[in-house]
Short mmCIF file of C-alpha atoms in Angstrom, two decimals:
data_model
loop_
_atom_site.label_atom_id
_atom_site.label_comp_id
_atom_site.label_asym_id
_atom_site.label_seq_id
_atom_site.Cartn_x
_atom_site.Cartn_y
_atom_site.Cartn_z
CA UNK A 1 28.27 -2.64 60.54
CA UNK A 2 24.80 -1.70 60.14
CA UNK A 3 26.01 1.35 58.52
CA UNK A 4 27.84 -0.47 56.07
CA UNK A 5 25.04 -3.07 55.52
CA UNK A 6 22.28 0.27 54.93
CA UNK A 7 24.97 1.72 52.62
CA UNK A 8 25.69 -1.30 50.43
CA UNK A 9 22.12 -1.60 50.06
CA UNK A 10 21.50 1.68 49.10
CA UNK A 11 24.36 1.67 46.55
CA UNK A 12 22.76 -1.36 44.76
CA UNK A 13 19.45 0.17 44.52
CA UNK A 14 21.11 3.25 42.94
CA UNK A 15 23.19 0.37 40.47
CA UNK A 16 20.01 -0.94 40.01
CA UNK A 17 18.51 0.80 36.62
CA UNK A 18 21.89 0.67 35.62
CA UNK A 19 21.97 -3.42 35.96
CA UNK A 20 18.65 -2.80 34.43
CA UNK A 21 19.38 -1.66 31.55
CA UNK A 22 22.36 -4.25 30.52
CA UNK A 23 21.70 -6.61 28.17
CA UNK A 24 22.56 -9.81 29.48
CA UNK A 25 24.26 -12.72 28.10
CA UNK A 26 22.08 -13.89 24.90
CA UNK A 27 19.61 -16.94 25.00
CA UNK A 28 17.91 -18.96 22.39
CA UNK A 29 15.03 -17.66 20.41
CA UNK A 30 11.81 -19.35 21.65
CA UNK A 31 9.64 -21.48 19.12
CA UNK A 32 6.93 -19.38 18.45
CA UNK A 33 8.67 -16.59 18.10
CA UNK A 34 10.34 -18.11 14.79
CA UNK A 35 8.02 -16.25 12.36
CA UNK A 36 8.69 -12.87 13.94
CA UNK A 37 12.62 -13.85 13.75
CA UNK A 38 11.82 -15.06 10.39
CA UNK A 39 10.14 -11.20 9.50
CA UNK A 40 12.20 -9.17 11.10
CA UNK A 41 15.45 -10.95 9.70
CA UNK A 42 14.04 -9.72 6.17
CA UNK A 43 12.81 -6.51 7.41
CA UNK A 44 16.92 -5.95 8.55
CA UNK A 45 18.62 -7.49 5.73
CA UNK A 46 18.58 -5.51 2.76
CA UNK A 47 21.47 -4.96 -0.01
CA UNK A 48 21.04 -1.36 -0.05
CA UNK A 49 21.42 -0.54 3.77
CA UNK A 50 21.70 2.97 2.94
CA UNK A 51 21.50 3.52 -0.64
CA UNK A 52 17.49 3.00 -0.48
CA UNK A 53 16.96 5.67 2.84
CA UNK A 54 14.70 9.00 1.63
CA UNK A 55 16.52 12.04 3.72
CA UNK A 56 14.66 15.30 3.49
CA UNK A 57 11.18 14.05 2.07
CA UNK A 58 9.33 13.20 5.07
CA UNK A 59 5.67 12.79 5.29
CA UNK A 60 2.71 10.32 7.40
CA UNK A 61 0.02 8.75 5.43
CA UNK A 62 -2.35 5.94 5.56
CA UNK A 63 -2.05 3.24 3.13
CA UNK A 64 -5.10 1.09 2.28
CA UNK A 65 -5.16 -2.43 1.13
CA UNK A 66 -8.29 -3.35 -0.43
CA UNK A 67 -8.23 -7.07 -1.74
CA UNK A 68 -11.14 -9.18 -3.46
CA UNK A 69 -10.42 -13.12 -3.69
CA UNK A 70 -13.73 -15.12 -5.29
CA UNK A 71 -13.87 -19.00 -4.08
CA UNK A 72 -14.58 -21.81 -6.67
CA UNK A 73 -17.94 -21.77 -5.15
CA UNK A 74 -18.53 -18.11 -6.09
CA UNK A 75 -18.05 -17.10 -2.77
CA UNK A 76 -16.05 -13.89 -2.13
CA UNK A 77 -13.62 -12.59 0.29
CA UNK A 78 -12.85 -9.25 0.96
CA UNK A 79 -10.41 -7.80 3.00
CA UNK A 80 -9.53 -3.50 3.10
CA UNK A 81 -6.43 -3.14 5.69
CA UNK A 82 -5.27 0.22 6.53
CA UNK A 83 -1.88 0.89 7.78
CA UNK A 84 -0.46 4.33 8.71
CA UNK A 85 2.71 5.44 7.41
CA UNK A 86 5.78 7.28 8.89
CA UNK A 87 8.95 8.63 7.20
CA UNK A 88 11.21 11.83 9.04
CA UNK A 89 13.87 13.92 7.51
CA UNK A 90 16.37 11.21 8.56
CA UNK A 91 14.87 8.60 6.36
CA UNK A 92 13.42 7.16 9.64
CA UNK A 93 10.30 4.88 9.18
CA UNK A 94 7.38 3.69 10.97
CA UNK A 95 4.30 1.12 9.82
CA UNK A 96 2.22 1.38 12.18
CA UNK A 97 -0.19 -2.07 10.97
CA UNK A 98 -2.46 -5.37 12.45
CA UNK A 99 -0.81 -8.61 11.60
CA UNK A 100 -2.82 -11.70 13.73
CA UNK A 101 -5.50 -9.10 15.40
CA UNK A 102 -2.69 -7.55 17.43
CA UNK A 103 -1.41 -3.69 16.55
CA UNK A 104 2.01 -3.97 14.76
CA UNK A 105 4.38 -1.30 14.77
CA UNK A 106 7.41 -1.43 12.41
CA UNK A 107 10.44 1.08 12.89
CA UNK A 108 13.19 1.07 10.54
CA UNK A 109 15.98 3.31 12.15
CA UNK A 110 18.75 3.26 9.55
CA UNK A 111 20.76 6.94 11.42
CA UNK A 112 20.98 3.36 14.53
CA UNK A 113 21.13 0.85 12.01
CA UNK A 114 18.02 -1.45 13.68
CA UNK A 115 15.13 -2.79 13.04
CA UNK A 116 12.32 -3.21 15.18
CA UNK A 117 8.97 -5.06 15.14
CA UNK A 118 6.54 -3.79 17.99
CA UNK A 119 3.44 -4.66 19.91
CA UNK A 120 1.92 -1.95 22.23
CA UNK A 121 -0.65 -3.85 23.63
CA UNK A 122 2.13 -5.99 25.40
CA UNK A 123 5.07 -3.62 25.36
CA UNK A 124 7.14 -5.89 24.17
CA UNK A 125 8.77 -5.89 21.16
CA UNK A 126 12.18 -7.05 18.91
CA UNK A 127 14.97 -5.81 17.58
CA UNK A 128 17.68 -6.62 14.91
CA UNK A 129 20.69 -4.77 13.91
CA UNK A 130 19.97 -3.78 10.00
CA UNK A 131 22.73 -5.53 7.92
CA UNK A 132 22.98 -6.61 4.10
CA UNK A 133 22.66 -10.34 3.60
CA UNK A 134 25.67 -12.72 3.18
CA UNK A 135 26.00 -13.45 -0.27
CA UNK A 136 24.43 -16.59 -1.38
CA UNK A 137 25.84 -18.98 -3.78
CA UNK A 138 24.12 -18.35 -7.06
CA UNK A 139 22.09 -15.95 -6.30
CA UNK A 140 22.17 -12.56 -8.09
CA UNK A 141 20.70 -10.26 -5.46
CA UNK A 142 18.48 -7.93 -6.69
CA UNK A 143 20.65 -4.54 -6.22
CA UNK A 144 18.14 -1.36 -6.29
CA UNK A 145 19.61 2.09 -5.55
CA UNK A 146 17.39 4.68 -4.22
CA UNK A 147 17.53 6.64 -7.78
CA UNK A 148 16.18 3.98 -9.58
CA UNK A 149 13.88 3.10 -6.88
CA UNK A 150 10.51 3.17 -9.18
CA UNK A 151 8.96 -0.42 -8.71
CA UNK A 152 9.20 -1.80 -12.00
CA UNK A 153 5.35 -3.50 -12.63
CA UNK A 154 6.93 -5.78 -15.40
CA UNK A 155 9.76 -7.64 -12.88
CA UNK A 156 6.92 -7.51 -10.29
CA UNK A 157 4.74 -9.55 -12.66
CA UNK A 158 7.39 -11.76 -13.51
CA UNK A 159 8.43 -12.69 -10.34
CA UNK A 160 5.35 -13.04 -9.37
CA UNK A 161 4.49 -15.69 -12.41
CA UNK A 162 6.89 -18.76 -11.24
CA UNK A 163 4.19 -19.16 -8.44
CA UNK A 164 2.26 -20.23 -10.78
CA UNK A 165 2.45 -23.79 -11.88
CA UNK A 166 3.63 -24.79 -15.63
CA UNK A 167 5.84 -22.45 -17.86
CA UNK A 168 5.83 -20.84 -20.87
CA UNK A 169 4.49 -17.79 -19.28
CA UNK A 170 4.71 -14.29 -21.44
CA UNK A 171 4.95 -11.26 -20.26
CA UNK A 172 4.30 -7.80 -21.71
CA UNK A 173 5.14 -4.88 -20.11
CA UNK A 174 4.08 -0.71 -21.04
CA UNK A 175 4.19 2.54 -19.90
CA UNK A 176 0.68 4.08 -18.43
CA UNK A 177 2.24 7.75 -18.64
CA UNK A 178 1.66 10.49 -15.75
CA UNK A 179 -1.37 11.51 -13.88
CA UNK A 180 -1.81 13.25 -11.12
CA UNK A 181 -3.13 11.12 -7.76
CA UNK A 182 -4.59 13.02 -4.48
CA UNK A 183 -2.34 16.13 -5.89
CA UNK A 184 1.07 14.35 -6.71
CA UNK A 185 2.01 13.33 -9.86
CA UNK A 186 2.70 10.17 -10.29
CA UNK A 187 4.57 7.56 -13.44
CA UNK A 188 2.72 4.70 -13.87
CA UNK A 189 3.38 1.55 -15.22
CA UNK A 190 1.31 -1.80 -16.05
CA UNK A 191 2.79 -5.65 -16.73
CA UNK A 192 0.94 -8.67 -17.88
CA UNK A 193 2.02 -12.01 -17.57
CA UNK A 194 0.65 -14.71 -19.51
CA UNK A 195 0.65 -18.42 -18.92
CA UNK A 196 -0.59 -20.21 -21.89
CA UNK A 197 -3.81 -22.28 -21.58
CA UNK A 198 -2.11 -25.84 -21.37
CA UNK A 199 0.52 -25.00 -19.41
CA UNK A 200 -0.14 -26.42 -16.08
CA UNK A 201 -3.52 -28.42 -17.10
CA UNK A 202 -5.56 -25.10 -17.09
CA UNK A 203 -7.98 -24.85 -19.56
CA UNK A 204 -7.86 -21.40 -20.23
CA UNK A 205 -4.47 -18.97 -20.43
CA UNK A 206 -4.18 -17.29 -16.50
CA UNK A 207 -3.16 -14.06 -16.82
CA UNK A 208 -1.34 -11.92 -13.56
CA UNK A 209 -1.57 -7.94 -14.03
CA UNK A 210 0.46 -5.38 -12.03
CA UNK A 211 0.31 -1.79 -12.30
CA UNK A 212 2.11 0.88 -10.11
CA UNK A 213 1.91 4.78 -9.77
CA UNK A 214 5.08 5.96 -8.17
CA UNK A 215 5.23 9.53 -7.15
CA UNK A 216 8.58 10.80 -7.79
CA UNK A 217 8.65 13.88 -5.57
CA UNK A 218 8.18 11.47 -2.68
CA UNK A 219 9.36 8.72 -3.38
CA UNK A 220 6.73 6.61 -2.68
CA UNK A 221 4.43 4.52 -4.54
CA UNK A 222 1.21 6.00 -4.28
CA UNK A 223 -1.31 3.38 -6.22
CA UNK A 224 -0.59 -0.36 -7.32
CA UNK A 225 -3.30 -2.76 -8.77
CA UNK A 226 -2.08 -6.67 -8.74
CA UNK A 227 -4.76 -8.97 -10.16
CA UNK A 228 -3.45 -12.98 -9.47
CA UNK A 229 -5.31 -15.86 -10.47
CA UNK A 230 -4.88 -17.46 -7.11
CA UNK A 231 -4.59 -14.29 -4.59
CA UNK A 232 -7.04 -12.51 -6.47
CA UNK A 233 -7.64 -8.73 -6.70
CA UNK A 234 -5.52 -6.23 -4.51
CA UNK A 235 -5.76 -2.47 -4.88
CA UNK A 236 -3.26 -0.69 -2.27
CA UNK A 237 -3.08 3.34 -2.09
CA UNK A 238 -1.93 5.94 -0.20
CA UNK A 239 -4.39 8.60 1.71
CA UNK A 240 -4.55 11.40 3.97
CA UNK A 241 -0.66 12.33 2.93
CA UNK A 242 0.68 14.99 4.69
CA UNK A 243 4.46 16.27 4.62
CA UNK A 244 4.79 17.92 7.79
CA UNK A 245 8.01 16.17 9.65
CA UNK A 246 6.14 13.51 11.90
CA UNK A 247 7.19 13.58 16.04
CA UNK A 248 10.66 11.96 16.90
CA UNK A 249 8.88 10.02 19.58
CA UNK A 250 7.13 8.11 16.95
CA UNK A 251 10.57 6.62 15.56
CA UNK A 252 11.33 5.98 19.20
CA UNK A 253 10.93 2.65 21.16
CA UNK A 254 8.65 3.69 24.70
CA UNK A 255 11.09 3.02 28.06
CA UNK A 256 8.21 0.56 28.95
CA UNK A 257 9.12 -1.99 26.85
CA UNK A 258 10.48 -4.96 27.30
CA UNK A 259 12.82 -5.34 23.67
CA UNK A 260 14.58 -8.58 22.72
CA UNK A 261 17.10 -7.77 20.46
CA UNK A 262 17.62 -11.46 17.55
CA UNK A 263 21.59 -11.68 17.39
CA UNK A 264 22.84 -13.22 14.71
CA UNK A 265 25.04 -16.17 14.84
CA UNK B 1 77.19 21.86 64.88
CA UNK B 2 78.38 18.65 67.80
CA UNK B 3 75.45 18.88 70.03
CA UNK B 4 78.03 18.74 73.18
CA UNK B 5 80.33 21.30 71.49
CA UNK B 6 79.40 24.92 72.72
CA UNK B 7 81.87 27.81 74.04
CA UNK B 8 81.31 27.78 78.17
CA UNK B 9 82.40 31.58 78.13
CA UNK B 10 79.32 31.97 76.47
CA UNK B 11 76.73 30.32 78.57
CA UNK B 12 78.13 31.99 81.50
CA UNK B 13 75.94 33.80 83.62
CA UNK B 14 73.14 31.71 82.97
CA UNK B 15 71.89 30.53 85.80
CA UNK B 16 72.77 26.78 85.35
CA UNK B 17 73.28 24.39 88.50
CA UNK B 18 77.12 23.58 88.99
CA UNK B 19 76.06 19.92 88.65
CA UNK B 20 74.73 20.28 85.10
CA UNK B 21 77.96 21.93 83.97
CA UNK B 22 79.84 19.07 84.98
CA UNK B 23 77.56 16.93 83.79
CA UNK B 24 78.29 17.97 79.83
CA UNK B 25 81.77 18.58 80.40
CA UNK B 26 82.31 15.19 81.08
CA UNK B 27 80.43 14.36 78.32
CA UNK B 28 81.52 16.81 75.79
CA UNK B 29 84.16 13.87 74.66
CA UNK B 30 82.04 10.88 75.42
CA UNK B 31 80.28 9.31 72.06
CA UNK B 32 77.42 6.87 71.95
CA UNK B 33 78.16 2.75 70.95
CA UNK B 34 78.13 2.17 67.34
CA UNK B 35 74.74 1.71 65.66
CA UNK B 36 72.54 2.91 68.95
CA UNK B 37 71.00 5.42 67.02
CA UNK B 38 69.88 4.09 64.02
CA UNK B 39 69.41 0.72 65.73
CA UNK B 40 66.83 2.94 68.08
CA UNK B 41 65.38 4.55 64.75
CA UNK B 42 64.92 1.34 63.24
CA UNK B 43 62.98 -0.20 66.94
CA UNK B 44 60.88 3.44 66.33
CA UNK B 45 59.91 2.37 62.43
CA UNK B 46 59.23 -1.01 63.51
CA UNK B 47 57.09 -0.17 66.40
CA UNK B 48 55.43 2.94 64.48
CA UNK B 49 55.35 1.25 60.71
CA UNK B 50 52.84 3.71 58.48
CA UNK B 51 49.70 1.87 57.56
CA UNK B 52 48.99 1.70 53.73
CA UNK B 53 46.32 3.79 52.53
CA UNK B 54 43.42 0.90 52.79
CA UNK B 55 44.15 0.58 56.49
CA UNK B 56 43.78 3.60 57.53
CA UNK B 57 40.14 3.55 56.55
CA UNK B 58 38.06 1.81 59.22
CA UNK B 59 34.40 0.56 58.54
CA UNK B 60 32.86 3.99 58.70
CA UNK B 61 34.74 6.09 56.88
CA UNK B 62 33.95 3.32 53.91
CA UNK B 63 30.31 3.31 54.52
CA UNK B 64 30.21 6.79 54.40
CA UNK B 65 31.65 6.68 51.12
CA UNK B 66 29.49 4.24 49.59
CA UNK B 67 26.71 6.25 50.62
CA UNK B 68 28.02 9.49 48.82
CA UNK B 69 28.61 7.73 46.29
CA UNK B 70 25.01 5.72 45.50
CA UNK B 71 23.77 9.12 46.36
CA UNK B 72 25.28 10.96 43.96
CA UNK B 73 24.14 7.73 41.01
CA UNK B 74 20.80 8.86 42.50
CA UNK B 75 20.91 11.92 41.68
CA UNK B 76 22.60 11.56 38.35
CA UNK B 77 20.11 9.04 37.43
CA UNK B 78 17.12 11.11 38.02
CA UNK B 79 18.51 14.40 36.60
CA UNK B 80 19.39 12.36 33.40
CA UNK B 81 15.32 11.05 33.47
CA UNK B 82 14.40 15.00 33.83
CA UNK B 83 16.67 16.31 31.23
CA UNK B 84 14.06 16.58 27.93
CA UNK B 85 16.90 14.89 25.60
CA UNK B 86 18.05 11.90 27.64
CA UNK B 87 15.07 9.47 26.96
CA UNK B 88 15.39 6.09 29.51
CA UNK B 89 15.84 3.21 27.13
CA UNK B 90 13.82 0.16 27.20
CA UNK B 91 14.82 -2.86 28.75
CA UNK B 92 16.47 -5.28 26.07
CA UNK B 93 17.30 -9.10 26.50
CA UNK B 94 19.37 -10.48 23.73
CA UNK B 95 18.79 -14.07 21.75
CA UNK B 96 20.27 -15.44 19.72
CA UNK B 97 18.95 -16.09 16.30
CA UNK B 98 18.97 -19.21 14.54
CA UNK B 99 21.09 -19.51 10.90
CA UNK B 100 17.57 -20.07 9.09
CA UNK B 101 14.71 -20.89 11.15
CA UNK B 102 13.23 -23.08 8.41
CA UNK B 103 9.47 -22.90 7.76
CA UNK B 104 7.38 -21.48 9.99
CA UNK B 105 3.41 -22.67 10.22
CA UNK B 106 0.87 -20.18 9.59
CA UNK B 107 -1.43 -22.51 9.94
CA UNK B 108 -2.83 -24.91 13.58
CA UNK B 109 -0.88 -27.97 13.66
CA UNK B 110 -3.89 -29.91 13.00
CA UNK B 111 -4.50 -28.19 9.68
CA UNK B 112 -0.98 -28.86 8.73
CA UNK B 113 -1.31 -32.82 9.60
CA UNK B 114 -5.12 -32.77 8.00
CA UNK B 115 -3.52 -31.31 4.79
CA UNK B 116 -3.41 -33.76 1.18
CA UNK B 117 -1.02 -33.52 -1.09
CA UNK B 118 0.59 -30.27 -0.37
CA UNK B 119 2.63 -28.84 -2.72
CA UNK B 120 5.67 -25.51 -2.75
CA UNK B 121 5.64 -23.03 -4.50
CA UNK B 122 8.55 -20.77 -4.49
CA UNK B 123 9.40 -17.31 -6.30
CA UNK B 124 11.11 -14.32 -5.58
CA UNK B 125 8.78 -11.65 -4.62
CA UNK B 126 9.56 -8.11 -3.94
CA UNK B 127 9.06 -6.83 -0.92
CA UNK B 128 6.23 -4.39 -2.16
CA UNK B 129 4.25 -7.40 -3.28
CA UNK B 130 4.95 -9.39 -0.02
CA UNK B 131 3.47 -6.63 1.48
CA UNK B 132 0.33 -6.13 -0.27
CA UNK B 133 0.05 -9.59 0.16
CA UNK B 134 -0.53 -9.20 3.45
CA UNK B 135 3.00 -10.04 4.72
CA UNK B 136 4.16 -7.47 7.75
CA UNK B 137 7.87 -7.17 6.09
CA UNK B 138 9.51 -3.32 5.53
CA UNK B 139 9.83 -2.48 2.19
CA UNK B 140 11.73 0.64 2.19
CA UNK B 141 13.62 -0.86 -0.87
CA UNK B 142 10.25 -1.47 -2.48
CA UNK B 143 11.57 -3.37 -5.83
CA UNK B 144 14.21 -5.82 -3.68
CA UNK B 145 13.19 -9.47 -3.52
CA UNK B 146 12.56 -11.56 -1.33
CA UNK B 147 12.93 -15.25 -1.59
CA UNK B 148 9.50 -16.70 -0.68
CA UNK B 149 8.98 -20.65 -0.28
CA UNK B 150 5.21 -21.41 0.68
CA UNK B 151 4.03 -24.56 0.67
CA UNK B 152 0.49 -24.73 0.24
CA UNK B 153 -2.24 -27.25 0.40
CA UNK B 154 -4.13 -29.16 -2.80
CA UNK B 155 -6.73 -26.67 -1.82
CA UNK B 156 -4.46 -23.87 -2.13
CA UNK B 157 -4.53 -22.32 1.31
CA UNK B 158 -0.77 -21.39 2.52
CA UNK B 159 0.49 -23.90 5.19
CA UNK B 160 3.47 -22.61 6.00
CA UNK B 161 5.93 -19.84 4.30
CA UNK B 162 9.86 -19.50 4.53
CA UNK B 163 11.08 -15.97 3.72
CA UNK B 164 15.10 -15.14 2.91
CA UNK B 165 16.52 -12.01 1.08
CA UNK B 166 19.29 -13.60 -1.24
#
């Protein structure tokens, strides 16, 4: 008997990673973890699942987010955040960002199909099975293939204008040409959006500009200006670019962490 | 070949006792009742039934087994951990996520309550935007929008934001 009992125990402690590693029967998402749910549910529902992955162009930069907002009281606010960016030969990514003074990692793994939002200070992290939306009644769905994957700066404007209050707003869009940024040359283009003075009890017209370099060759944009009357001034580009193929680990969740993967109903 | 019938011419000589001779003569035409014998092999079976296969292993032989056997998961599992292409996963616990989790606060809950007049504001964004904004979202499908609903306070900071890709 004592055999038997120092046997069964030894089996379950060999069972034991294995039991580990199950997922067990699903629970409910915890309040405040809503807004991750919330971010991560956008970051794995996409209409083009597969159509928008970049195979074969891999690269790491930084990308840095300078933005200037100035108060009514002349008072200014200025923010730079710097980010550092992952893409492999698979179309694997990785942002690697801070989002509420914590480290953010973001790994889109569309060769597993998930999604994943991590923190490395805690280990912990969470997961979500990459999957185009269901269709919404009246909705169009914005459907952008990786070919025509240059950010047009004139919809960007637009959609940007119906945060603003009133209507009436005009937009004009136009080409800015090539130029060639940090080596790679890049298409730009610039839109303006116009809301007449009037319009929502401003006195003068507010104008929202948006201009984008994309650099074809990698498929990336590589420069974009946005100047909104209520956000203010935000200049984003892309730095220390380099094209070697970045380390697997890096599109890799550590063992160490604890995961939770967001099911959907 | 009748056990009792054999040729006497040819087992003499042999040394047998004169009592044993007459002994299976006078049984070389006797003949057992009916059914003895297979009533007798059916008594044997009864007695001497085979065990099935699960009985015939006692406590032992079982815990040896179990041993092997964990022992060997031991081994596999650590060999697996060695090998350079069989990473160990992390540990994942499943939830379950809600249809639309409605807005979310981005701001204390005292802010929210302290807030006049707030208004929303909704638009869709693309994701490229919602990032620059400041919004941790991917946006490998740059140009694809987003359907943002913020509502925001008279004094125009964001109270709380509701995100959904249409």
């Amino acid at each position: 008997m004592r055999q038997f009992v120092l046997s069964a125990g030894f089996a379950l402690l060999a069972l034991a990673p294995v039991a580990h590693a199950q997922q067990g029967s699903a629970a409910a998402v915890p309040a405040n973890d809503a807004l991750e749910v919330m971010l991560l549910r956008i970051s794995a529902s996409s209409r083009c699942t597969d159509g928008c992955v970049v195979r074969g162009l891999p690269y790491s930069a930084e990308r840095v987010t300078e933005s200037v907002r100035v108060l009514a009281d002349g008072n200014r606010i200025v923010q730079r955040n710097t980010e550092k960016v992952y893409r492999d030969s698979d179309g694997r990514t990785r942002v690697e960002s801070e989002w509420q003074g914590k480290t953010l990692v973001q790994i889109q793994d569309p060769v597993a199909g998930m999604s994943y939002r991590l923190y490395p200070e805690t280990k912990t992290g969470y997961r979500m099975a990459i999957a185009a939306p269901a269709p919404a009644a009246g909705t169009s769905g914005a459907v952008t293939g990786s070919a025509a994957a240059v950010p047009d700066a004139a919809r960007v404007a637009e959609q940007l204008a119906p945060a603003l209050p009133g209507a009436g707003a005009t937009t004009q869009s136009r080409s800015l040409g090539t130029k060639q940024i940090d080596g790679m040359t890049a298409e730009g283009g610039q839109a303006t959006v116009t809301v007449p003075a009037g319009a929502a009890g401003n006195v003068r017209p507010m104008v929202t500009t948006n201009e984008t370099w994309y650099a074809r060759d990698l498929r990336i944009p590589v420069l974009t200006k946005t100047n909104h009357p209520f956000s203010g001034e935000s200049v984003t580009r892309v730095q220390n670019l380099s094209r070697l193929e970045p380390p697997t680990a890096l599109f890799a969740v550590p063992a160490d962490y604890t995961v939770r993967e967001i099911v959907r109903r | 070949m009748n056990l009792f019938d054999f040729d006497d011419d040819s087992n003499a000589g042999n040394g047998r006792a004169p009592e044993w001779e007459a002994a299976r003569r006078t049984l070389a035409q006797a003949a057992p009742p009916d059914h003895v014998e297979q009533a007798l092999l059916r008594a044997f079976a009864r007695r001497h039934a085979p065990r099935p296969w699960y009985r015939r292993w006692d406590l032992d032989t079982v815990a040896s087994w179990v041993a092997i056997g964990a022992l060997c998961g031991v081994l596999a599992t650590v060999g697996m951990s060695l090998l350079p292409g069989a990473a160990p996963s992390a540990r994942v616990v499943r939830v379950l996520a809600a249809a639309d989790v409605g807005f979310v606060s981005i701001v204390p809950p005292e802010r929210m309550a302290a807030a006049v007049n707030p208004q929303l504001k909704q638009a869709d964004i693309p994701r490229s935007a919602l990032v620059q904004m400041g919004i941790p979202i991917v946006a490998d499908a740059p140009d694809e929008l987003v359907h943002a609903e913020l509502m925001v306070a008279a004094t125009g900071e964001p109270l709380a934001i509701r995100l959904a890709v249409n």
